[in-house]
CSV table of C-alpha atoms in Angstrom, one decimal:
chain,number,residue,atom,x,y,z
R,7,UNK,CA,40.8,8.6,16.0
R,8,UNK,CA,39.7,5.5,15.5
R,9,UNK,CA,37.0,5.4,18.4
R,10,UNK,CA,35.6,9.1,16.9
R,11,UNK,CA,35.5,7.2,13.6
R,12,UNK,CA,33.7,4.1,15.3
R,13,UNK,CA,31.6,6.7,17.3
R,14,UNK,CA,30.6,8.4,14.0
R,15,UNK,CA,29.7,5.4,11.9
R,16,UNK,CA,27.6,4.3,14.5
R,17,UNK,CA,25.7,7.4,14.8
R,18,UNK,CA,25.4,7.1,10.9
R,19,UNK,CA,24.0,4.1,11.3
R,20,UNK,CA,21.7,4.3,13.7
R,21,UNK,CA,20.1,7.4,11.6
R,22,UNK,CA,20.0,5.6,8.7
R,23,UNK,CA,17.9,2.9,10.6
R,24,UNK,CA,15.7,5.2,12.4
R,25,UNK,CA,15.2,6.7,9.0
R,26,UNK,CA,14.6,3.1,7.3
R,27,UNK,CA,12.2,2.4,10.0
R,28,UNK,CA,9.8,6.1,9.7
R,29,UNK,CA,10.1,5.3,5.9
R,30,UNK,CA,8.4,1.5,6.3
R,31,UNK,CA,5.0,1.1,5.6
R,32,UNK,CA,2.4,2.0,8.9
R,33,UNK,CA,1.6,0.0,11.0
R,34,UNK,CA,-2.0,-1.0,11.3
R,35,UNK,CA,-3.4,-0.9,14.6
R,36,UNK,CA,-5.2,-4.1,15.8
R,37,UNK,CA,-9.1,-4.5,15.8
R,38,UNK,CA,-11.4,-3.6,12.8
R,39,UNK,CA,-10.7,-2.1,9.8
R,40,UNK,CA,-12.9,-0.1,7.0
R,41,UNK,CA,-11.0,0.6,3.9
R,42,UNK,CA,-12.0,2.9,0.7
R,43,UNK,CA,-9.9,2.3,-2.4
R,44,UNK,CA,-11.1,2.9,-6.0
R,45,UNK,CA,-10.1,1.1,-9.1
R,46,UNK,CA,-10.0,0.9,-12.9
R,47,UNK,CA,-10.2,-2.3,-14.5
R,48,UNK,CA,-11.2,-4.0,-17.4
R,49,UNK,CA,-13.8,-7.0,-17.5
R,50,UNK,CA,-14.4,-9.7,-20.0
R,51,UNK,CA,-17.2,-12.3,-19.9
R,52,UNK,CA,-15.3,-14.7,-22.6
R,53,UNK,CA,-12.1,-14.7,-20.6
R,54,UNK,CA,-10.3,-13.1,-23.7
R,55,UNK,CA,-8.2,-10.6,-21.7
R,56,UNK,CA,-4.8,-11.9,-23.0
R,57,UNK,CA,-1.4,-11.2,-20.5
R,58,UNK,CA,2.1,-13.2,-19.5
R,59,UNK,CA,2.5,-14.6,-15.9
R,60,UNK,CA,5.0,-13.7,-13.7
R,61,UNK,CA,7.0,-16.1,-15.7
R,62,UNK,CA,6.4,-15.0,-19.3
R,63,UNK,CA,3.8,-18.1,-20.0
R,64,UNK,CA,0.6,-16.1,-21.7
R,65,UNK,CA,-2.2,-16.5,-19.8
R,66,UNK,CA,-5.8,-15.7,-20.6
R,67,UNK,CA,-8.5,-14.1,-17.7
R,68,UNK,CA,-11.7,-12.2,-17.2
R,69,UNK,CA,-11.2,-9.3,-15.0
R,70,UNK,CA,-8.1,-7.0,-13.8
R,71,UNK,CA,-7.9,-3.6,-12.6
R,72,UNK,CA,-5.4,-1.6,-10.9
R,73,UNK,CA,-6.3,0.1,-7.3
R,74,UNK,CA,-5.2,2.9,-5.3
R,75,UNK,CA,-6.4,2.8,-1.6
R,76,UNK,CA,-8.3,6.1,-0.5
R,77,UNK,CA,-8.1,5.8,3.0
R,78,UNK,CA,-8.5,3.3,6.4
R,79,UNK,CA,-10.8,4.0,8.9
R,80,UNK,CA,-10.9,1.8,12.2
R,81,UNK,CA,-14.3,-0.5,12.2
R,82,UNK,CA,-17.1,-2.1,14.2
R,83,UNK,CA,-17.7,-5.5,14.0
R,84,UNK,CA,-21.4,-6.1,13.5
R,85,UNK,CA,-23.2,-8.4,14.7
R,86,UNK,CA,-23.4,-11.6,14.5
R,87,UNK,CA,-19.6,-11.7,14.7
R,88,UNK,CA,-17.9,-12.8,12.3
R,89,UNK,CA,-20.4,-11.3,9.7
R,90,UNK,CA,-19.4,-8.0,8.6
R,91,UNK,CA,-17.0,-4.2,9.9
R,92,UNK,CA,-19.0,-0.8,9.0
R,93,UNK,CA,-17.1,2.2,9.6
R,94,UNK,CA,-16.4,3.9,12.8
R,95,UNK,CA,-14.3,6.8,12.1
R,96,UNK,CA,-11.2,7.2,13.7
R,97,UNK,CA,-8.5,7.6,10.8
R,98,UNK,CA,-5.7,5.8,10.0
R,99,UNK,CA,-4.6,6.1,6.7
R,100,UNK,CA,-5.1,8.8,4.0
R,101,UNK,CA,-3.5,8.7,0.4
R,102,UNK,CA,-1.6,11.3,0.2
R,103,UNK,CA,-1.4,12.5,-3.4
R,104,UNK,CA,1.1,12.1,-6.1
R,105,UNK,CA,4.7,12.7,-3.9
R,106,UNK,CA,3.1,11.4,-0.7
R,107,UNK,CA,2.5,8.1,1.1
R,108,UNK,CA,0.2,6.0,-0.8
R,109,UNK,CA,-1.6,2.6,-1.0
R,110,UNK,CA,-1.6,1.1,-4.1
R,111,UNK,CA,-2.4,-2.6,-5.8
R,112,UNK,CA,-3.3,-4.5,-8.6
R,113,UNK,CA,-5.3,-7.3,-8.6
R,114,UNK,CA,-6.2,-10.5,-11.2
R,115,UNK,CA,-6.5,-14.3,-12.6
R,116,UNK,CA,-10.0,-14.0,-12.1
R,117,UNK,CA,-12.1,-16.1,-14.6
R,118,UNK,CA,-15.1,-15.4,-15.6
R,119,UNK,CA,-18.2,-17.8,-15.6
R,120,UNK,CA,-19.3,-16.8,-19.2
R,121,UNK,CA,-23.0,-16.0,-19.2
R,122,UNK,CA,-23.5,-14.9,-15.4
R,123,UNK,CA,-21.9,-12.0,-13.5
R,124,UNK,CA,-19.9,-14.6,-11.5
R,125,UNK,CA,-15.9,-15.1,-11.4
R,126,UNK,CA,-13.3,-17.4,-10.1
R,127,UNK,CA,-9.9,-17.1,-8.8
R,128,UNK,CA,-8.1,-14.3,-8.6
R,129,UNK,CA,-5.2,-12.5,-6.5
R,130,UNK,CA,-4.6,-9.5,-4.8
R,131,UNK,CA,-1.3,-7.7,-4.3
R,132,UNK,CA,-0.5,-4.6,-2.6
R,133,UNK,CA,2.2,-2.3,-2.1
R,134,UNK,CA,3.0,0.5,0.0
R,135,UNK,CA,4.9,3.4,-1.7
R,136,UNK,CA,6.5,6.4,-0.3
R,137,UNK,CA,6.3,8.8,-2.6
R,138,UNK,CA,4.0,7.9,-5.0
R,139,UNK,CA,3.0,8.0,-8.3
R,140,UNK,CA,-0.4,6.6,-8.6
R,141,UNK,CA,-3.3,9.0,-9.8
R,142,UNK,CA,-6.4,6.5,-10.1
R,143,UNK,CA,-8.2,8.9,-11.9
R,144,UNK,CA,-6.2,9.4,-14.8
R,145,UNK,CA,-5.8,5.8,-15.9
R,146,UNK,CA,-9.3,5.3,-17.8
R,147,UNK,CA,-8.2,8.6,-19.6
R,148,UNK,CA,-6.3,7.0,-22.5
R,149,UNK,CA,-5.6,3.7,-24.0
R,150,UNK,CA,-1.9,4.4,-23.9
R,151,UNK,CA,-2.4,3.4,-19.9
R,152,UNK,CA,-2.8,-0.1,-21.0
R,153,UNK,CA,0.9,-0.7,-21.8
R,154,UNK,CA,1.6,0.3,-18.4
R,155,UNK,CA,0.5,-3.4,-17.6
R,156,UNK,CA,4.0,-5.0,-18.3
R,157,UNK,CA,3.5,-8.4,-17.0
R,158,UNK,CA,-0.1,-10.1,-15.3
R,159,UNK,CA,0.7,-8.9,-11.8
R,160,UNK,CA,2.8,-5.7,-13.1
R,161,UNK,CA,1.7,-2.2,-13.9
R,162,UNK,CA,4.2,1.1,-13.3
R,163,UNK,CA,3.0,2.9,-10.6
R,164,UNK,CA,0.9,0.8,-8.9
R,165,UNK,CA,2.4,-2.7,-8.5
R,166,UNK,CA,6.2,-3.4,-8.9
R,167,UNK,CA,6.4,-7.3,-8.1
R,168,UNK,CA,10.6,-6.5,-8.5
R,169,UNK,CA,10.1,-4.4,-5.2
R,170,UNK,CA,12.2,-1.6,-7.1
R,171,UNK,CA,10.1,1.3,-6.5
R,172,UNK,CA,7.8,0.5,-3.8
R,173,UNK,CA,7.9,-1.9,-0.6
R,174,UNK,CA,5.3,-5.2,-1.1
R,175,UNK,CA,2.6,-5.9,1.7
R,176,UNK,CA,1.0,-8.9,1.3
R,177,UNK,CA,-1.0,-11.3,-1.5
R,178,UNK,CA,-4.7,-12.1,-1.1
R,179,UNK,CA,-6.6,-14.9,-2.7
R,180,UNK,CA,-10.1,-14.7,-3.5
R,181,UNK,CA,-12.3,-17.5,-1.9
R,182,UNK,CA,-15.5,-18.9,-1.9
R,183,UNK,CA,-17.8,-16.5,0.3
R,184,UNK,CA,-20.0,-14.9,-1.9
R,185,UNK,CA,-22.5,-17.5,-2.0
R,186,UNK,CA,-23.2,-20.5,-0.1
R,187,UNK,CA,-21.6,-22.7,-3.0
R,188,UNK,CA,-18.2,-22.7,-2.4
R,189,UNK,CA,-17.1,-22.3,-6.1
R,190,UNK,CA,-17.7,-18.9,-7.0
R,191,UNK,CA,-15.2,-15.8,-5.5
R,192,UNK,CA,-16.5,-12.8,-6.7
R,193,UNK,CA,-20.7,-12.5,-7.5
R,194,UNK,CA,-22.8,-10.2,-8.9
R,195,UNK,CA,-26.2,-9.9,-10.2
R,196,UNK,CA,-25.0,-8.7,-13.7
R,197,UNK,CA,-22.9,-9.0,-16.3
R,198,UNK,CA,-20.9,-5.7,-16.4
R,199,UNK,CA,-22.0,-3.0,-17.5
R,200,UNK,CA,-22.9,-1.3,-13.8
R,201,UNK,CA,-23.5,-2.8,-10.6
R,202,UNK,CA,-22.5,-4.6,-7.5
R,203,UNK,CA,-20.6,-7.4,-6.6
R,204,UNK,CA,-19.0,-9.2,-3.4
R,205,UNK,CA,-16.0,-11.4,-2.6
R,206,UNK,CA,-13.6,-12.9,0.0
R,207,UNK,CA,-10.0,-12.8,0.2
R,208,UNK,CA,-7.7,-14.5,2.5
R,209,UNK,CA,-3.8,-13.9,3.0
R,210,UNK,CA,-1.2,-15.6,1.1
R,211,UNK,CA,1.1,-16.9,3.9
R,212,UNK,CA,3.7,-18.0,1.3
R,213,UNK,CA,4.8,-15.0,0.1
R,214,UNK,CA,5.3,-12.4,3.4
R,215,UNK,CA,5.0,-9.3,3.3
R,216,UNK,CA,5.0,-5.9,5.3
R,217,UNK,CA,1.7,-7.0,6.1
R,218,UNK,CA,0.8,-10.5,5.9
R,219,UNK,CA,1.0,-11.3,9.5
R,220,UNK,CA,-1.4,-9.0,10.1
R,221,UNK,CA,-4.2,-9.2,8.6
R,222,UNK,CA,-4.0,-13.1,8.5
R,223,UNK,CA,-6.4,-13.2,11.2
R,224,UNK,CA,-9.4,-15.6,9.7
R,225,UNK,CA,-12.0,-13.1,11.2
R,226,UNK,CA,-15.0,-13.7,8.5
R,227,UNK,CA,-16.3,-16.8,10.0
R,228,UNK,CA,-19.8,-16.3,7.7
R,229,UNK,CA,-20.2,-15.9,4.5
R,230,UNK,CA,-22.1,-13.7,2.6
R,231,UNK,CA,-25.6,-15.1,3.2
R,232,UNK,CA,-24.7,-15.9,7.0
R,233,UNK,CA,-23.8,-19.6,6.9
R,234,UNK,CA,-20.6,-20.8,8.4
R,235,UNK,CA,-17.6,-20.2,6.1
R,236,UNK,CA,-15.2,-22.9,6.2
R,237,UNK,CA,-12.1,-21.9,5.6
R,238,UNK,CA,-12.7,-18.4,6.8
R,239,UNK,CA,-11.8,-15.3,5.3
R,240,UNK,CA,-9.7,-12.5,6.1
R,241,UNK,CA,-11.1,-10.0,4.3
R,242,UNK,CA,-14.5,-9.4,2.6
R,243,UNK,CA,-15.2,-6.5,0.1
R,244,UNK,CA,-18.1,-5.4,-2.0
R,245,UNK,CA,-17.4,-3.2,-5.1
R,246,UNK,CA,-19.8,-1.2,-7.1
R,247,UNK,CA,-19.0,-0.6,-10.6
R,248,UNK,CA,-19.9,1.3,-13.7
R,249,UNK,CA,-18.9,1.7,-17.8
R,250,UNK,CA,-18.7,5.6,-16.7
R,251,UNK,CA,-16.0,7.0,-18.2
R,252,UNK,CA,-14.9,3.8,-18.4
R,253,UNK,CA,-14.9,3.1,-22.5
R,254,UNK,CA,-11.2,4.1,-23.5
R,255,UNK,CA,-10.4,1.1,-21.8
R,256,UNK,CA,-12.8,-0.9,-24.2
R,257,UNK,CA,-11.1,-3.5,-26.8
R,258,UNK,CA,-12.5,-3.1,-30.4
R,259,UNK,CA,-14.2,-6.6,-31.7
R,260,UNK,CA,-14.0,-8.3,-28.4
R,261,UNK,CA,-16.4,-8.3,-25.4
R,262,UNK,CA,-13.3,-6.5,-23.2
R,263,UNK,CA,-14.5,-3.7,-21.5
R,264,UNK,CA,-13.3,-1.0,-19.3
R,265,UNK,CA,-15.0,-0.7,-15.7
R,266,UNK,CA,-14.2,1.6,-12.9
R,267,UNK,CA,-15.3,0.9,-9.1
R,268,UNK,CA,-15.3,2.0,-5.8
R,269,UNK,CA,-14.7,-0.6,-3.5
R,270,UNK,CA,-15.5,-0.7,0.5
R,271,UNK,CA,-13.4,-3.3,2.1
R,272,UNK,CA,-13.2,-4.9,5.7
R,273,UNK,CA,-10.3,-6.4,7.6
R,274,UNK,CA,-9.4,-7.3,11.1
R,275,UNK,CA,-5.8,-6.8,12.1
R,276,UNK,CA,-3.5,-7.9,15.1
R,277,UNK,CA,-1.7,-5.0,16.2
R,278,UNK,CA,2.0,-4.7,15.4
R,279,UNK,CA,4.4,-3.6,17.7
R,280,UNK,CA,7.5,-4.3,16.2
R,281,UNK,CA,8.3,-0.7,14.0
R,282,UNK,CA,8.2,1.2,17.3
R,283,UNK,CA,10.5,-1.0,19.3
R,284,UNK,CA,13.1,-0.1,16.6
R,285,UNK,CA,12.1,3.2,16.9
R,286,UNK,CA,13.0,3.3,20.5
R,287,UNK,CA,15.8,1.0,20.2
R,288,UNK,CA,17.5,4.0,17.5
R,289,UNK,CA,16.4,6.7,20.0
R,290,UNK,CA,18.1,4.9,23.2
R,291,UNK,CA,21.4,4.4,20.9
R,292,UNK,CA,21.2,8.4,19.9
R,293,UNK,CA,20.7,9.2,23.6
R,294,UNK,CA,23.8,6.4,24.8
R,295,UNK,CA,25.7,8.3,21.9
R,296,UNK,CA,25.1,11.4,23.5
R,297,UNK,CA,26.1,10.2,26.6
R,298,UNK,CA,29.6,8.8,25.8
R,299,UNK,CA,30.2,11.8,24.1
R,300,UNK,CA,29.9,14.4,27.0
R,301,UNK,CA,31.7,11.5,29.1
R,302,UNK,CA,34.9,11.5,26.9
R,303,UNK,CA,34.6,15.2,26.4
């Protein structure tokens, strides 16, 4: 009895890790990456976006948006290397709608250098969900979204810092790369309104997640106007943005405005082999299960 009851426990468990692992986030395979997400943010040149940390200190910053990844493409590096991924087809991630897998992020802390389109600072955080919530296109609908942001790095649906309702794959920094000052992390020609604008980002080792490892690869060795880039970069991205349908996110009296952007971003990944070893590992316990089993019977 009590070897049927050790028998089935172990079976129980193995599904329930087999399960655990086909759940995880994917794994990305190694080489180039192209990634599509779009976003919908608000911008202020004055730095008078008011939020609380992830302590509850208030904090003050110029730009913030929420993102939901579109898809992941594998790349080709261009040349020189070091430079720049364009697109090479091949898929490897699509959102899947509201109830399906889905990308999602916020990012923020960026400050605005008041008078030019340029920032500084900022952070990145992702998270994997999978079944998700996220809708990009609704959030610039109404106002209302706004109290969705319940803390700086916080907004329900698309980043839960608390790791409650989705599963946390890594934190990016902005960094110098846009220019050849090495002050400036995000540049643009304008002060939103519409336009374009570039930026760096590089992997938060500190705080791990599902895919920190990965991308923490230090592939953009050039920056944005192809001189060496010391530290380099894991990951460069250019956005285009507009006020389009954009203006329920505007703040009445202040120079806050809503933005939303479509943002091409470029990563190079080592692969990680790890989720399918415990997916053989479960399958060779079912199949030893099995075995016994038959044995004994």
């Amino acid at each position: 009895m009590c070897s049927k009851l050790f028998k089935a426990m172990l079976t129980a468990g193995l599904l329930t890790s087999a399960a655990s692992v086909l759940a995880s986030p994917i794994s990305l395979p190694g080489g180039p990456l192209y990634i599509k997400y779009d976003n919908a943010e608000q911008y202020s040149n004055t730095n008078s976006i008011h939020t609380t940390d992830a302590n509850g200190n208030a904090v003050t910053e110029g730009n913030w948006g929420v993102i939901q990844v579109a898809s992941i493409s594998k790349g080709v590096i261009l040349p020189p290397p070091g430079s720049d991924i364009a697109n090479a087809g091949g898929s490897v991630f699509s959102d899947g709608g509201v109830g399906g897998h889905q990308i999602t992020g916020i990012f923020y802390g960026t400050n605005s250098i008041t008078g030019t389109g340029n920032s500084t600072g900022g952070v990145l955080d992702l998270y994997w969900q999978d079944v998700g919530v996220a809708s990009i296109g609704t959030e610039l609908t109404a106002a209302s979204n706004l109290l969705k942001r319940t803390a700086q790095n916080a907004y329900t649906g698309y980043a839960d810092p608390t790791g409650a309702t989705m599963t946390f794959l890594g934190e990016f920094f902005f960094t110098p790369g846009c220019d050849s000052g090495g002050v400036n992390t995000i540049c643009s020609g304008v002060i939103p309104g519409s336009g374009s604008a570039s930026s760096y980002q590089d992997v938060n080792t500190a705080k791990v997640g599902a895919w920190t490892t990965t991308l923490d690869t230090n592939f953009f060795t050039l920056d944005a106007l192809g001189a060496g880039l010391v530290p380099p970069a894991d990951i460069r991205t250019d956005s285009n943005f507009s006020t389009n349908g954009a203006s329920l996110w505007n703040v009445a009296g202040t120079d806050i405005i809503g933005l939303s952007s479509r943002d091409p971003i470029r990563a190079f990944a080592t692969p990680e082999p790890g989720s399918l070893a415990l997916v053989g590992l479960a399958l060779v316990g079912f199949a030893f299960s099995g075995r016994r089993s038959r044995k004994q019977a």
